[in-house]
Amino acid sequence: MAKSLDRARSGETVHYEPPRKTRGPGRRTIQPPLTPMIDVTFQLLLFFLVACEFRETEGLIPGTLPIGDVRQVIVVELPDPIQIRLRPSADRESANYEVTGVAVVITNPEELFTELKVRQTELQTRDVPVVILPAPDVPWNFVVEAFNQAVRAKFAKIGFAREIY
Amino acid sequence: MAKGSPFRGGGGAGDVSLNMTPMIDCVFQLIIFFVLATQAASAALSKVELARPHKSQSIPSEEVESPNRVIINVVSKDPEGKSADMMEAAEADRYEVMKERIEVGDVEKLVEIIQRRKAEAVEAGSITEKNMEEEFFIEIRADKRVNYQYVAPVIKAGVEAGIRKMNLTALPD
């Protein structure tokens, strides 16, 4: 308004200008439509929330399978294989490991490892076969445990008895 | 008339709008996290409780990832561990190879599957008759609660199919 008055006073012709024009461009900004993007994003988020399943990383304990009957092969090749007999405890929470030549029944994996390590040191070879003979009702957990301790003791030939005793 | 009223007309100088930027930022962060953390469900891996041995010697399965292997799952009758009866979990319900269900103790069927997979690997050229013994193996992925008597037929099938290498699936220490 003040500007128009100044212009009128100086003799200039002042034309009417609507308020819409005098207000200028205002605070109007260009914005892309966000709604579809947010919709899709939420769909994706929901999908992943529902479908996601967290799983522990799995590992593998390498081993070999025998050719034919394990016990036969061992008897021919080496007269003194190390046999680990497995029996479950009454509550199935632990297992008894009977190692050939050891009078005491081992119940702890660490003790089993120590015994196997002692044997290996005595025999001074990794090639002595270790045969695991689990009872039919032993939980697989303890069979894997025995196998793992034999691998840990660095025995090269670890196998299972083919027939269940 | 109050500032920001919808009846004010004009350029909408007083429009109320939510600030979407932080929300979109968070949502994108979440999506990226889930995309990275999600593992696609593998048909080869059934629902089993794996053993975690003391001082586990297991090597990460990614290191032995090979097309020349047959993963044999031994699934418990109580895979979710919901039953109060301990003996139910000790029994195997079935064997599973790539979602193919095999009856417990069906050694013949297991041998057939292993032989078939071996033949497929030879046909695909990933193994040869010469290196078959070293390159082709079976992976026993059994539930830790299942009795040995249900896993023994899998070992027997491996021997009968002429497989020399066998891996046991276990969790790292």
XYZ file of C-alpha atoms in Angstrom:
338
model
C 0.000 0.000 0.000
C 2.748 2.400 0.994
C 4.557 1.635 -2.230
C 1.463 2.466 -4.338
C 0.990 5.777 -2.507
C 4.552 6.743 -3.156
C 4.135 5.911 -6.811
C 0.852 7.998 -6.999
C 2.521 10.951 -5.334
C 5.276 10.913 -7.874
C 2.652 11.202 -10.656
C 2.806 7.668 -11.855
C -0.419 5.886 -12.836
C -1.256 3.279 -10.319
C -3.343 0.327 -11.429
C -5.391 -1.882 -9.213
C -3.669 -5.016 -8.089
C -5.667 -7.785 -6.428
C -4.463 -8.891 -2.994
C -3.716 -12.383 -4.414
C -1.029 -10.779 -6.588
C 0.363 -8.530 -3.901
C 0.761 -11.487 -1.507
C 3.331 -12.983 -3.846
C 4.138 -16.663 -4.159
C 3.582 -17.301 -0.437
C 4.885 -20.426 1.354
C 3.544 -22.881 -1.157
C 6.157 -25.557 -1.944
C 6.227 -28.389 -4.427
C 6.067 -31.764 -2.706
C 5.853 -35.187 -4.367
C 2.962 -37.400 -3.196
C 4.357 -39.362 -0.281
C 1.293 -41.477 0.494
C 1.909 -44.374 -1.971
C 5.543 -44.571 -0.956
C 4.662 -44.736 2.732
C 2.000 -47.367 1.975
C 4.471 -49.593 0.152
C 7.140 -49.034 2.768
C 4.795 -50.107 5.548
C 3.746 -53.158 3.560
C 7.391 -54.123 3.218
C 8.047 -53.516 6.888
C 5.083 -55.657 7.909
C 6.147 -58.439 5.562
C 9.638 -58.592 7.012
C 8.375 -58.368 10.588
C 6.071 -61.332 10.051
C 8.348 -63.413 7.832
C 11.612 -62.850 9.661
C 12.897 -65.849 11.581
C 16.158 -65.556 13.437
C 18.230 -68.690 13.350
C 21.528 -69.559 14.902
C 24.483 -70.120 12.637
C 25.008 -73.823 12.119
C 28.279 -75.646 11.797
C 29.500 -79.019 10.605
C 31.738 -81.562 12.270
C 33.485 -83.416 9.471
C 33.770 -87.188 9.602
C 34.065 -90.246 7.436
C 31.870 -93.243 6.961
C 33.294 -96.749 7.093
C 33.447 -99.062 4.108
C 31.449 -102.135 4.898
C 31.413 -103.277 8.522
C 33.389 -100.946 10.762
C 34.404 -103.538 13.313
C 35.648 -106.009 10.729
C 37.791 -103.418 9.007
C 39.273 -102.259 12.273
C 40.063 -105.750 13.510
C 42.000 -106.462 10.337
C 43.876 -103.150 10.188
C 44.625 -102.384 13.795
C 44.138 -104.695 16.757
C 43.501 -101.972 19.319
C 40.873 -99.508 18.259
C 39.529 -97.153 20.873
C 35.899 -97.933 21.457
C 33.576 -95.524 23.170
C 30.386 -97.139 24.405
C 27.556 -94.779 25.193
C 24.701 -95.373 27.596
C 22.149 -92.817 28.695
C 21.598 -91.910 32.328
C 18.200 -92.670 33.827
C 16.969 -89.087 33.436
C 18.484 -88.781 29.917
C 20.190 -85.574 30.999
C 23.670 -87.056 30.688
C 25.431 -90.088 29.254
C 28.023 -92.553 30.438
C 31.043 -92.951 28.183
C 32.874 -96.250 28.592
C 36.241 -96.140 26.888
C 38.001 -99.457 26.289
C 40.802 -99.956 28.755
C 39.423 -97.433 31.223
C 37.850 -98.935 34.301
C 35.983 -95.815 35.335
C 32.859 -94.681 33.541
C 33.237 -91.157 32.218
C 30.273 -88.831 32.509
C 31.802 -85.544 31.503
C 32.817 -84.504 27.937
C 35.950 -82.769 29.202
C 37.047 -85.977 30.962
C 36.406 -87.920 27.780
C 38.584 -85.503 25.837
C 41.378 -85.788 28.431
C 41.237 -89.586 28.253
C 41.345 -89.577 24.449
C 44.218 -87.114 24.450
C 46.187 -89.312 26.891
C 45.589 -92.337 24.648
C 46.759 -90.464 21.606
C 49.923 -89.333 23.357
C 50.624 -92.918 24.460
C 50.036 -94.378 20.991
C 51.813 -91.495 19.246
C 49.551 -91.660 16.223
C 46.397 -90.034 15.003
C 45.496 -93.025 12.891
C 44.164 -95.262 15.634
C 40.501 -95.653 14.844
C 37.957 -94.419 17.316
C 34.699 -96.310 17.128
C 31.608 -94.937 18.779
C 29.113 -97.564 19.883
C 26.001 -95.850 21.153
C 23.181 -97.758 22.837
C 19.936 -97.477 20.854
C 18.291 -95.249 23.446
C 21.103 -92.705 23.715
C 19.988 -89.208 22.691
C 21.793 -88.056 19.543
C 23.126 -85.097 21.528
C 25.605 -87.329 23.387
C 26.654 -89.162 20.245
C 27.575 -85.805 18.680
C 29.349 -84.941 21.934
C 31.512 -88.084 21.805
C 32.266 -87.495 18.122
C 33.179 -83.882 18.828
C 35.604 -84.816 21.614
C 37.302 -87.360 19.343
C 37.685 -84.689 16.634
C 38.967 -82.280 19.282
C 41.570 -84.854 20.365
C 42.726 -84.821 16.720
C 41.942 -88.417 15.833
C 41.797 -88.898 12.095
C 39.622 -92.002 11.882
C 36.407 -91.661 13.775
C 33.421 -93.792 12.965
C 30.267 -95.379 14.221
C 29.542 -99.010 14.724
C 27.190 -99.988 11.948
C 25.134 -102.373 13.992
C 23.486 -101.221 17.166
C 24.650 -103.269 20.113
C -10.749 -15.583 11.789
C -8.105 -17.694 13.376
C -4.819 -18.164 11.595
C -4.580 -21.495 9.877
C -8.333 -21.931 9.532
C -9.439 -24.021 6.533
C -11.902 -21.237 5.629
C -9.189 -18.683 5.212
C -8.572 -19.593 1.597
C -5.616 -18.297 -0.335
C -2.277 -20.038 -0.578
C -2.772 -22.212 2.467
C -0.050 -20.475 4.387
C -1.293 -21.913 7.657
C -1.727 -25.567 6.573
C -1.037 -28.058 9.341
C 1.195 -30.911 8.191
C 2.996 -33.745 9.923
C 6.739 -33.909 9.682
C 7.150 -37.214 7.836
C 10.924 -37.168 7.426
C 11.979 -38.791 10.729
C 9.281 -41.454 10.405
C 10.345 -42.366 6.870
C 13.972 -42.423 8.009
C 13.148 -44.878 10.807
C 11.005 -47.077 8.598
C 13.740 -47.320 5.975
C 16.297 -48.168 8.645
C 14.023 -50.973 9.870
C 13.483 -52.322 6.376
C 17.197 -52.362 5.651
C 17.803 -54.183 8.941
C 15.207 -56.862 8.183
C 16.362 -57.296 4.595
C 19.894 -57.930 5.808
C 18.983 -60.048 8.832
C 16.388 -62.260 7.181
C 17.579 -65.616 5.959
C 15.458 -67.107 3.269
C 13.922 -70.304 4.584
C 15.772 -73.170 3.034
C 13.897 -76.233 1.885
C 16.866 -78.337 2.897
C 16.697 -77.370 6.557
C 13.837 -78.787 8.607
C 12.866 -77.716 12.087
C 15.185 -79.581 14.433
C 16.918 -78.849 17.736
C 20.620 -79.159 17.099
C 23.281 -80.365 19.506
C 25.787 -77.894 20.920
C 28.757 -79.975 22.019
C 31.274 -78.857 24.631
C 34.107 -76.948 22.892
C 32.413 -77.551 19.551
C 34.737 -78.382 16.677
C 32.130 -77.489 14.100
C 33.198 -75.354 11.191
C 30.805 -72.768 9.740
C 28.545 -74.405 7.170
C 29.272 -71.556 4.727
C 32.808 -72.903 4.437
C 31.553 -76.300 3.329
C 28.655 -74.995 1.286
C 28.610 -77.356 -1.644
C 26.041 -78.512 -4.158
C 27.478 -82.010 -3.817
C 25.860 -82.903 -0.564
C 22.666 -84.448 0.681
C 21.277 -82.999 3.888
C 19.280 -85.642 5.736
C 17.105 -84.223 8.497
C 15.946 -86.482 11.311
C 12.841 -84.777 12.673
C 11.552 -85.469 16.177
C 7.916 -86.263 16.948
C 7.916 -83.147 19.097
C 9.843 -80.622 16.973
C 8.635 -77.589 18.917
C 9.478 -79.098 22.314
C 5.941 -78.526 23.562
C 5.117 -82.001 24.801
C 5.533 -82.807 28.479
C 6.401 -86.381 27.580
C 10.166 -86.601 27.200
C 9.924 -89.887 25.333
C 7.867 -88.313 22.548
C 10.786 -86.081 21.595
C 13.117 -89.102 21.718
C 11.235 -90.713 18.837
C 11.844 -89.717 15.251
C 8.818 -88.795 13.198
C 10.398 -88.909 9.742
C 13.481 -88.234 7.676
C 13.404 -85.241 5.354
C 15.539 -84.583 2.304
C 14.652 -81.311 0.560
C 11.140 -81.482 2.054
C 10.723 -85.025 0.743
C 9.412 -87.124 3.601
C 10.830 -90.559 4.207
C 9.549 -93.051 6.703
C 11.797 -93.738 9.690
C 13.999 -96.765 9.068
C 13.405 -96.803 5.295
C 17.044 -97.344 4.362
C 16.220 -98.381 0.793
C 14.490 -95.096 0.050
C 17.360 -93.129 1.568
C 19.889 -95.051 -0.523
C 17.783 -94.367 -3.634
C 17.693 -90.634 -2.903
C 21.430 -90.444 -2.224
C 22.196 -92.363 -5.448
C 19.845 -90.132 -7.403
C 21.463 -86.982 -6.077
C 24.878 -88.376 -6.809
C 23.877 -89.159 -10.398
C 22.463 -85.640 -10.773
C 25.734 -84.135 -9.532
C 27.710 -86.237 -12.041
C 25.336 -85.241 -14.826
C 25.679 -81.572 -13.906
C 29.444 -81.957 -14.042
C 30.082 -80.795 -10.487
C 31.720 -84.107 -9.608
C 33.318 -86.862 -11.625
C 33.446 -90.604 -11.062
C 37.045 -90.158 -9.913
C 36.619 -87.480 -7.265
C 33.172 -88.630 -6.164
C 34.410 -90.163 -2.908
C 36.090 -86.956 -1.808
C 33.660 -84.418 -3.172
C 30.252 -85.915 -2.474
C 29.061 -86.232 1.103
C 26.041 -86.568 3.326
C 25.141 -84.236 6.146
C 23.274 -85.672 9.121
C 21.092 -83.009 10.661
C 19.361 -84.806 13.480
C 17.394 -83.530 16.441
C 19.564 -83.781 19.537
C 16.777 -85.405 21.590
C 16.169 -88.239 19.153
C 17.495 -91.665 20.104
C 20.497 -93.043 18.225
C 18.456 -95.984 16.946
C 16.615 -93.601 14.581
C 19.810 -92.010 13.259
C 21.679 -95.290 12.759
C 19.675 -96.179 9.583
C 20.833 -92.896 8.010
C 24.463 -93.843 8.604
C 23.729 -97.299 7.241
C 22.137 -95.790 4.129
C 25.218 -93.634 3.585
C 27.477 -96.676 3.764
C 25.234 -98.661 1.418
C 25.159 -95.782 -1.072
C 28.960 -95.839 -1.148
C 29.465 -92.497 0.560
C 32.737 -91.966 2.411
C 32.355 -88.476 3.810
C 29.784 -87.601 6.401
C 29.283 -84.389 8.364
C 27.308 -83.954 11.541
C 25.463 -80.689 11.946
C 26.042 -79.024 15.299
C 25.956 -75.539 16.719
C 29.204 -73.725 17.425
C 30.381 -73.428 21.033
